[in-house]
mmCIF file of C-alpha atoms in Angstrom:
data_model
loop_
_atom_site.group_PDB
_atom_site.id
_atom_site.type_symbol
_atom_site.label_atom_id
_atom_site.label_comp_id
_atom_site.label_asym_id
_atom_site.label_seq_id
_atom_site.Cartn_x
_atom_site.Cartn_y
_atom_site.Cartn_z
ATOM 1 C CA MET A 352 17.653 122.761 74.288
ATOM 2 C CA ARG A 353 20.099 125.308 74.175
ATOM 3 C CA THR A 354 23.978 125.424 73.481
ATOM 4 C CA GLY A 355 25.904 124.227 76.724
ATOM 5 C CA HIS A 356 29.053 124.908 78.040
ATOM 6 C CA GLY A 357 31.227 122.684 80.469
ATOM 7 C CA TYR A 358 34.694 122.805 81.984
ATOM 8 C CA GLY A 359 37.054 119.998 83.287
ATOM 9 C CA SER A 360 40.239 120.724 85.128
ATOM 10 C CA CYS A 361 43.274 118.552 84.894
ATOM 11 C CA HIS A 362 45.658 117.489 87.668
ATOM 12 C CA HIS A 363 49.445 116.856 88.210
ATOM 13 C CA GLY A 364 50.046 113.059 88.629
ATOM 14 C CA GLU A 365 49.228 111.475 91.801
ATOM 15 C CA LEU A 366 50.162 111.743 95.616
ATOM 16 C CA LEU A 367 49.396 108.023 95.986
ATOM 17 C CA GLN A 368 48.407 105.243 93.839
ATOM 18 C CA GLY A 369 48.304 101.605 94.482
ATOM 19 C CA PHE A 370 45.672 99.139 95.643
ATOM 20 C CA PHE A 371 43.405 99.503 98.478
ATOM 21 C CA ARG A 372 40.716 97.275 100.478
ATOM 22 C CA GLY A 373 37.163 98.683 100.047
ATOM 23 C CA PRO A 374 33.930 96.922 101.475
ATOM 24 C CA GLY A 375 34.464 93.414 102.270
ATOM 25 C CA GLY A 376 38.084 93.562 102.118
ATOM 26 C CA ARG A 377 38.838 93.021 98.459
ATOM 27 C CA PRO A 378 41.599 95.015 97.068
ATOM 28 C CA ARG A 379 41.022 97.625 94.152
ATOM 29 C CA PRO A 380 43.133 99.892 92.463
ATOM 30 C CA GLY A 381 42.669 103.602 93.859
ATOM 31 C CA LEU A 382 44.323 106.939 93.474
ATOM 32 C CA VAL A 383 44.734 110.199 95.146
ATOM 33 C CA THR A 384 45.377 112.969 92.257
ATOM 34 C CA LEU A 385 47.370 116.173 93.052
ATOM 35 C CA PRO A 386 45.091 118.812 91.875
ATOM 36 C CA SER A 387 46.589 121.435 89.200
ATOM 37 C CA PRO A 388 45.244 124.785 88.584
ATOM 38 C CA VAL A 389 47.124 125.740 85.528
ATOM 39 C CA ALA A 390 45.234 123.805 82.728
ATOM 40 C CA GLY A 391 41.681 122.323 81.965
ATOM 41 C CA VAL A 392 39.601 121.647 79.047
ATOM 42 C CA HIS A 393 36.455 123.855 78.006
ATOM 43 C CA ALA A 394 33.600 122.246 76.045
ATOM 44 C CA ARG A 395 30.583 123.646 74.085
ATOM 45 C CA PHE A 396 27.731 121.308 73.108
ATOM 46 C CA ARG A 397 25.231 122.257 70.485
ATOM 47 C CA PRO A 398 22.448 120.054 70.123
ATOM 48 C CA ASP A 399 21.356 118.894 66.797
ATOM 49 C CA PRO A 400 17.907 117.475 66.300
ATOM 50 C CA GLU A 401 18.613 115.973 62.991
ATOM 51 C CA PRO A 402 22.002 113.552 63.368
ATOM 52 C CA VAL A 403 22.135 110.735 65.547
ATOM 53 C CA GLY A 404 25.375 110.703 67.494
ATOM 54 C CA VAL A 405 27.658 113.210 68.567
ATOM 55 C CA THR A 406 30.596 114.794 66.019
ATOM 56 C CA VAL A 407 33.617 116.233 68.313
ATOM 57 C CA HIS A 408 36.530 118.685 67.118
ATOM 58 C CA PRO A 409 39.336 118.201 67.268
ATOM 59 C CA ARG A 410 38.817 115.091 65.819
ATOM 60 C CA GLY A 411 40.301 112.008 67.650
ATOM 61 C CA ARG A 412 38.673 113.026 70.756
ATOM 62 C CA THR A 413 36.451 109.901 70.881
ATOM 63 C CA LYS A 414 36.247 109.473 74.416
ATOM 64 C CA ALA A 415 34.754 112.993 74.946
ATOM 65 C CA ALA A 416 32.327 112.083 72.190
ATOM 66 C CA HIS A 417 31.356 108.826 73.730
ATOM 67 C CA ALA A 418 30.779 110.438 76.828
ATOM 68 C CA ALA A 419 28.442 112.972 75.465
ATOM 69 C CA GLN A 420 26.545 110.501 73.917
ATOM 70 C CA LEU A 421 26.189 108.525 77.147
ATOM 71 C CA ALA A 422 25.159 111.611 78.936
ATOM 72 C CA LEU A 423 22.599 112.434 76.452
ATOM 73 C CA ARG A 424 21.206 108.904 77.025
ATOM 74 C CA ALA A 425 21.377 109.426 80.792
ATOM 75 C CA ILE A 426 20.018 112.719 81.466
ATOM 76 C CA ALA A 427 18.470 114.307 78.365
ATOM 77 C CA PRO A 428 14.550 114.920 78.529
ATOM 78 C CA PRO A 429 12.200 112.528 76.776
ATOM 79 C CA GLY A 430 12.067 113.530 73.162
ATOM 80 C CA GLY A 431 15.307 115.340 73.173
ATOM 81 C CA PRO A 432 17.968 115.255 70.810
ATOM 82 C CA ALA A 433 20.038 112.197 70.204
ATOM 83 C CA GLY A 434 23.130 113.917 69.123
ATOM 84 C CA GLY A 435 25.003 117.105 68.749
ATOM 85 C CA ARG A 436 28.385 118.794 68.003
ATOM 86 C CA LEU A 437 31.110 118.821 70.689
ATOM 87 C CA ARG A 438 33.868 121.329 70.587
ATOM 88 C CA LEU A 439 36.848 120.907 73.015
ATOM 89 C CA ALA A 440 39.556 123.569 73.503
ATOM 90 C CA GLY A 441 41.998 123.872 76.327
ATOM 91 C CA PRO A 442 45.956 123.543 76.864
ATOM 92 C CA VAL A 443 46.064 120.119 78.574
ATOM 93 C CA PRO A 444 48.825 118.175 76.642
ATOM 94 C CA THR A 445 48.074 114.241 76.214
ATOM 95 C CA GLY A 446 49.904 111.418 77.634
ATOM 96 C CA LEU A 447 51.789 113.213 80.276
ATOM 97 C CA GLY A 448 49.451 112.047 83.161
ATOM 98 C CA MET A 449 47.553 115.210 83.760
ATOM 99 C CA GLY A 450 44.144 113.671 83.166
ATOM 100 C CA SER A 451 43.625 115.137 79.779
ATOM 101 C CA SER A 452 41.249 112.332 78.641
ATOM 102 C CA THR A 453 39.223 112.916 81.806
ATOM 103 C CA ALA A 454 39.048 116.448 81.583
ATOM 104 C CA ASP A 455 37.817 115.993 78.078
ATOM 105 C CA VAL A 456 35.089 113.803 79.275
ATOM 106 C CA VAL A 457 34.104 115.662 82.377
ATOM 107 C CA ALA A 458 33.877 118.975 80.318
ATOM 108 C CA ALA A 459 31.861 117.301 77.937
ATOM 109 C CA VAL A 460 29.283 115.692 80.145
ATOM 110 C CA ARG A 461 28.931 119.059 82.039
ATOM 111 C CA ALA A 462 28.278 120.680 78.504
ATOM 112 C CA VAL A 463 25.561 118.058 77.518
ATOM 113 C CA ALA A 464 23.931 118.689 81.239
ATOM 114 C CA ASP A 465 24.353 122.316 80.929
ATOM 115 C CA ALA A 466 22.338 122.125 77.361
ATOM 116 C CA CYS A 467 19.758 120.341 79.427
ATOM 117 C CA GLY A 468 19.488 122.931 81.924
ATOM 118 C CA ILE A 469 20.739 120.760 84.649
ATOM 119 C CA VAL A 470 23.794 120.353 86.982
ATOM 120 C CA PRO A 471 24.981 116.840 87.008
ATOM 121 C CA ASP A 472 25.897 115.071 90.275
ATOM 122 C CA PRO A 473 29.873 114.418 90.571
ATOM 123 C CA ARG A 474 28.889 110.738 90.905
ATOM 124 C CA THR A 475 26.773 110.630 87.851
ATOM 125 C CA VAL A 476 29.668 112.231 85.786
ATOM 126 C CA ALA A 477 32.012 109.608 87.387
ATOM 127 C CA ARG A 478 29.870 106.682 86.315
ATOM 128 C CA ILE A 479 29.727 108.004 82.630
ATOM 129 C CA ALA A 480 33.270 108.927 82.459
ATOM 130 C CA VAL A 481 34.132 105.204 83.611
ATOM 131 C CA ALA A 482 32.160 104.000 80.900
ATOM 132 C CA ALA A 483 33.452 106.204 78.322
ATOM 133 C CA GLU A 484 37.121 105.516 79.305
ATOM 134 C CA GLY A 485 37.402 102.497 81.229
ATOM 135 C CA ALA A 486 39.285 104.256 83.950
ATOM 136 C CA SER A 487 38.765 107.732 85.353
ATOM 137 C CA ASP A 488 40.371 110.332 87.552
ATOM 138 C CA PRO A 489 38.274 112.158 90.032
ATOM 139 C CA LEU A 490 38.290 115.512 88.166
ATOM 140 C CA MET A 491 34.447 115.812 88.625
ATOM 141 C CA PHE A 492 34.709 116.574 92.198
ATOM 142 C CA ASP A 493 35.324 120.294 92.437
ATOM 143 C CA ASP A 494 35.451 121.016 96.139
ATOM 144 C CA PRO A 495 38.909 120.818 98.147
ATOM 145 C CA ALA A 496 38.315 117.479 99.699
ATOM 146 C CA THR A 497 41.169 114.755 99.142
ATOM 147 C CA ARG A 498 39.656 111.638 98.026
ATOM 148 C CA LEU A 499 40.837 108.196 97.514
ATOM 149 C CA PHE A 500 39.204 107.173 94.290
ATOM 150 C CA ALA A 501 38.762 103.865 92.706
ATOM 151 C CA GLN A 502 39.606 104.762 89.207
ATOM 152 C CA ARG A 503 38.356 101.466 87.355
ATOM 153 C CA ASP A 504 34.913 101.774 89.327
ATOM 154 C CA GLY A 505 34.117 105.319 89.214
ATOM 155 C CA VAL A 506 33.570 105.432 93.076
ATOM 156 C CA VAL A 507 35.041 107.210 96.085
ATOM 157 C CA VAL A 508 36.619 104.670 98.495
ATOM 158 C CA GLU A 509 37.395 107.283 101.112
ATOM 159 C CA VAL A 510 37.308 111.072 101.656
ATOM 160 C CA LEU A 511 40.685 111.015 103.521
ATOM 161 C CA GLY A 512 40.599 114.753 104.632
ATOM 162 C CA PRO A 513 38.674 118.057 104.119
ATOM 163 C CA ALA A 514 42.012 119.606 101.670
ATOM 164 C CA LEU A 515 45.613 119.689 101.333
ATOM 165 C CA PRO A 516 47.702 121.498 103.289
ATOM 166 C CA PRO A 517 49.324 124.138 101.308
ATOM 167 C CA LEU A 518 52.082 122.932 99.109
ATOM 168 C CA LEU A 519 54.349 124.481 96.608
ATOM 169 C CA VAL A 520 55.324 122.266 93.703
ATOM 170 C CA LEU A 521 58.039 122.447 91.470
ATOM 171 C CA GLY A 522 56.892 120.589 88.310
ATOM 172 C CA CYS A 523 59.107 118.795 85.893
ATOM 173 C CA LEU A 524 59.337 116.009 83.292
ATOM 174 C CA LEU A 525 60.608 112.697 83.402
ATOM 175 C CA ASP A 526 61.406 110.510 80.520
ATOM 176 C CA GLY A 527 61.888 113.168 78.226
ATOM 177 C CA GLY A 528 58.285 114.162 78.514
ATOM 178 C CA ARG A 529 57.400 111.470 76.321
ATOM 179 C CA PRO A 530 53.723 110.651 76.188
ATOM 180 C CA VAL A 531 52.561 107.393 77.908
ATOM 181 C CA ASP A 532 49.474 105.328 77.206
ATOM 182 C CA THR A 533 47.358 104.299 80.019
ATOM 183 C CA PRO A 534 47.046 100.341 79.824
ATOM 184 C CA ALA A 535 43.592 99.538 79.127
ATOM 185 C CA ALA A 536 43.735 96.225 80.775
ATOM 186 C CA GLU A 537 43.014 96.210 84.575
ATOM 187 C CA PRO A 538 46.311 95.474 86.312
ATOM 188 C CA ALA A 539 46.638 92.479 88.444
ATOM 189 C CA ILE A 540 45.781 92.328 92.458
ATOM 190 C CA PRO A 541 49.313 92.174 93.920
ATOM 191 C CA PRO A 542 50.218 89.995 97.191
ATOM 192 C CA ASP A 543 48.709 90.836 100.451
ATOM 193 C CA GLY A 544 52.020 92.438 101.518
ATOM 194 C CA VAL A 545 52.006 94.854 98.946
ATOM 195 C CA VAL A 546 48.355 96.023 99.454
ATOM 196 C CA ASP A 547 49.387 96.219 103.178
ATOM 197 C CA ALA A 548 52.132 98.554 102.426
ATOM 198 C CA TYR A 549 49.573 100.879 100.320
ATOM 199 C CA GLU A 550 47.227 100.519 103.299
ATOM 200 C CA GLU A 551 49.799 101.859 105.616
ATOM 201 C CA LEU A 552 50.272 104.903 103.332
ATOM 202 C CA ARG A 553 46.664 105.524 103.249
ATOM 203 C CA ASP A 554 46.401 105.601 107.021
ATOM 204 C CA ARG A 555 49.797 108.023 106.950
ATOM 205 C CA LEU A 556 48.089 110.313 104.168
ATOM 206 C CA ARG A 557 44.574 110.515 106.304
ATOM 207 C CA ALA A 558 46.824 111.365 109.535
ATOM 208 C CA GLY A 559 48.841 113.960 107.817
ATOM 209 C CA LEU A 560 46.099 115.609 106.019
ATOM 210 C CA LEU A 561 44.049 115.963 109.607
ATOM 211 C CA ARG A 562 47.402 117.557 110.931
ATOM 212 C CA ALA A 563 47.721 119.678 107.914
ATOM 213 C CA ASP A 564 51.288 118.712 107.477
ATOM 214 C CA PRO A 565 52.994 119.055 104.163
ATOM 215 C CA ALA A 566 55.807 117.007 104.997
ATOM 216 C CA GLU A 567 53.955 113.981 106.093
ATOM 217 C CA VAL A 568 52.066 114.281 102.642
ATOM 218 C CA ALA A 569 55.425 114.513 100.680
ATOM 219 C CA ALA A 570 56.697 111.635 102.410
ATOM 220 C CA VAL A 571 53.584 109.396 101.526
ATOM 221 C CA ALA A 572 54.033 110.551 98.043
ATOM 222 C CA THR A 573 57.675 109.941 97.962
ATOM 223 C CA ARG A 574 57.037 106.353 99.070
ATOM 224 C CA SER A 575 54.243 105.829 96.468
ATOM 225 C CA ALA A 576 56.669 106.792 93.630
ATOM 226 C CA ARG A 577 59.368 104.465 94.877
ATOM 227 C CA LEU A 578 56.725 101.440 94.841
ATOM 228 C CA HIS A 579 55.607 102.453 91.549
ATOM 229 C CA ARG A 580 59.186 102.885 89.736
ATOM 230 C CA THR A 581 62.951 101.769 90.400
ATOM 231 C CA ASP A 582 64.863 103.577 87.497
ATOM 232 C CA ASP A 583 67.257 106.173 86.578
ATOM 233 C CA GLN A 584 64.792 108.832 86.073
ATOM 234 C CA LEU A 585 63.323 108.424 89.662
ATOM 235 C CA ASP A 586 66.809 108.216 91.040
ATOM 236 C CA ARG A 587 67.458 111.602 89.224
ATOM 237 C CA LEU A 588 64.438 113.234 90.673
ATOM 238 C CA LEU A 589 65.261 111.760 93.972
ATOM 239 C CA GLY A 590 68.597 113.441 93.917
ATOM 240 C CA ALA A 591 67.191 116.822 93.069
ATOM 241 C CA ALA A 592 65.012 116.273 95.950
ATOM 242 C CA GLU A 593 68.121 116.504 98.419
ATOM 243 C CA VAL A 594 68.231 120.159 97.990
ATOM 244 C CA PRO A 595 67.532 121.520 101.770
ATOM 245 C CA GLY A 596 63.868 122.828 101.957
ATOM 246 C CA VAL A 597 62.270 119.887 99.497
ATOM 247 C CA LEU A 598 60.187 117.624 101.265
ATOM 248 C CA GLY A 599 59.820 115.193 98.797
ATOM 249 C CA VAL A 600 58.604 114.322 95.260
ATOM 250 C CA GLN A 601 55.269 113.267 93.666
ATOM 251 C CA ILE A 602 55.156 111.569 89.867
ATOM 252 C CA ALA A 603 52.269 110.549 87.614
ATOM 253 C CA HIS A 604 51.951 106.723 87.937
ATOM 254 C CA SER A 605 50.877 106.487 84.294
ATOM 255 C CA GLY A 606 52.724 109.543 82.621
ATOM 256 C CA SER A 607 55.822 111.675 82.760
ATOM 257 C CA VAL A 608 55.023 114.640 84.939
ATOM 258 C CA ALA A 609 56.436 114.849 88.153
ATOM 259 C CA GLY A 610 57.191 117.372 90.977
ATOM 260 C CA LEU A 611 59.095 118.623 93.836
ATOM 261 C CA ILE A 612 57.090 119.213 96.917
ATOM 262 C CA VAL A 613 58.371 122.574 99.151
ATOM 263 C CA ASP A 614 56.583 123.877 102.309
ATOM 264 C CA PRO A 615 55.339 127.416 101.085
ATOM 265 C CA ALA A 616 55.213 128.603 104.750
ATOM 266 C CA GLY A 617 58.924 127.042 105.332
ATOM 267 C CA PRO A 618 61.935 129.204 105.302
ATOM 268 C CA ASP A 619 62.430 130.956 101.901
ATOM 269 C CA PRO A 620 60.611 128.841 99.657
ATOM 270 C CA GLY A 621 61.476 131.020 96.809
ATOM 271 C CA ARG A 622 65.096 130.298 97.253
ATOM 272 C CA VAL A 623 64.551 126.600 97.853
ATOM 273 C CA VAL A 624 62.569 126.693 94.515
ATOM 274 C CA GLU A 625 65.483 128.303 92.740
ATOM 275 C CA ARG A 626 67.965 125.880 94.141
ATOM 276 C CA ALA A 627 65.683 122.872 93.244
ATOM 277 C CA THR A 628 65.443 124.289 89.490
ATOM 278 C CA ARG A 629 68.951 124.470 89.237
ATOM 279 C CA ALA A 630 69.116 120.829 90.712
ATOM 280 C CA LEU A 631 66.628 119.583 88.267
ATOM 281 C CA ARG A 632 68.529 121.003 85.355
ATOM 282 C CA ALA A 633 71.562 119.477 86.374
ATOM 283 C CA ALA A 634 69.630 116.192 86.705
ATOM 284 C CA GLY A 635 68.371 116.668 82.907
ATOM 285 C CA LEU A 636 64.817 116.958 83.899
ATOM 286 C CA PRO A 637 63.121 119.980 82.350
ATOM 287 C CA SER A 638 61.251 122.135 85.084
ATOM 288 C CA THR A 639 57.676 123.261 83.961
ATOM 289 C CA GLY A 640 57.506 125.746 86.823
ATOM 290 C CA PRO A 641 56.144 126.066 90.484
ATOM 291 C CA PHE A 642 52.450 126.114 91.303
ATOM 292 C CA THR A 643 50.455 125.997 94.650
ATOM 293 C CA VAL A 644 47.667 123.967 96.019
ATOM 294 C CA GLY A 645 45.965 123.300 99.259
ATOM 295 C CA THR A 646 44.021 125.191 101.627
ATOM 296 C CA GLY A 647 43.737 122.659 104.624
ATOM 297 C CA VAL A 648 44.173 123.428 108.386
ATOM 298 C CA PRO A 649 44.355 121.113 111.237
ATOM 299 C CA VAL A 650 41.225 118.980 112.052
ATOM 300 C CA ALA A 651 40.244 117.903 115.453
ATOM 301 C CA PRO A 652 40.897 113.934 115.517
ATOM 302 C CA VAL A 653 37.042 113.679 116.341
ATOM 303 C CA VAL A 654 36.342 114.303 112.750
ATOM 304 C CA ALA A 655 38.760 111.954 111.505
ATOM 305 C CA GLY A 656 38.011 110.786 107.944
ATOM 306 C CA LEU A 657 35.848 107.723 107.362
ATOM 307 C CA ARG A 658 37.481 104.374 107.766
ATOM 308 C CA ARG A 659 37.079 101.572 105.342
#
């Protein structure tokens, strides 16, 4: 086996997160992440025939080491090495809700697979990621499709649309940018009325994606943020979103990154971002700068997304 290389992208929190009904109608936690083009993790895996187990650098990235070990068991050829050395590098900050742990894990699994001469199926990577982390973001899917992902099951609940419409996001930090630990315990299933509210948002997001409507995507993200938290930090973010031209907000549901959503095809988006940056500063929310995502165009209703 050769030295393998892999990459895992990060995300910028979620557009939607809550509880959604899958097969049989049983509600499960699910989320739709907002991709981020600004950061990711590179992994290098060097198989070693001598030691049993995986050592990782930097130390402490134990989930990635565990994922690499699971990947060796799942995809390494018979008689292959049982361990190796894993090295991770990348500027993804931890604990901000950008999927740093999943980016580590995805990069590690891909590096092991590359060492084996294999391109892993995303579903295999998702299964290993959940086994290593307990919950995973859908960062193993590289195509632009927007997915509702059951993060504690490692499965796609629904492909909501072929791509996000173009969005301009002005990033910022809530809670002073303090790191947040994602709870290890699975959250309790809420009452039916709460699940119904999330299902309504699911339907709205699907429709907005099929119309390539940035305003509807932003409205869903804003409502999801309101359902998740009611505090001074969100109030400040919503206040900054009152700048004309800002469509809404998005947040990390477990983390402190957040953003104001702007239509890049709207009137003078650069000027909107300037005013919104000042509004964030006045609200005491540090801006992390703008980025763009999305490539979607309207899709005919006859190819609407999969229904549950």
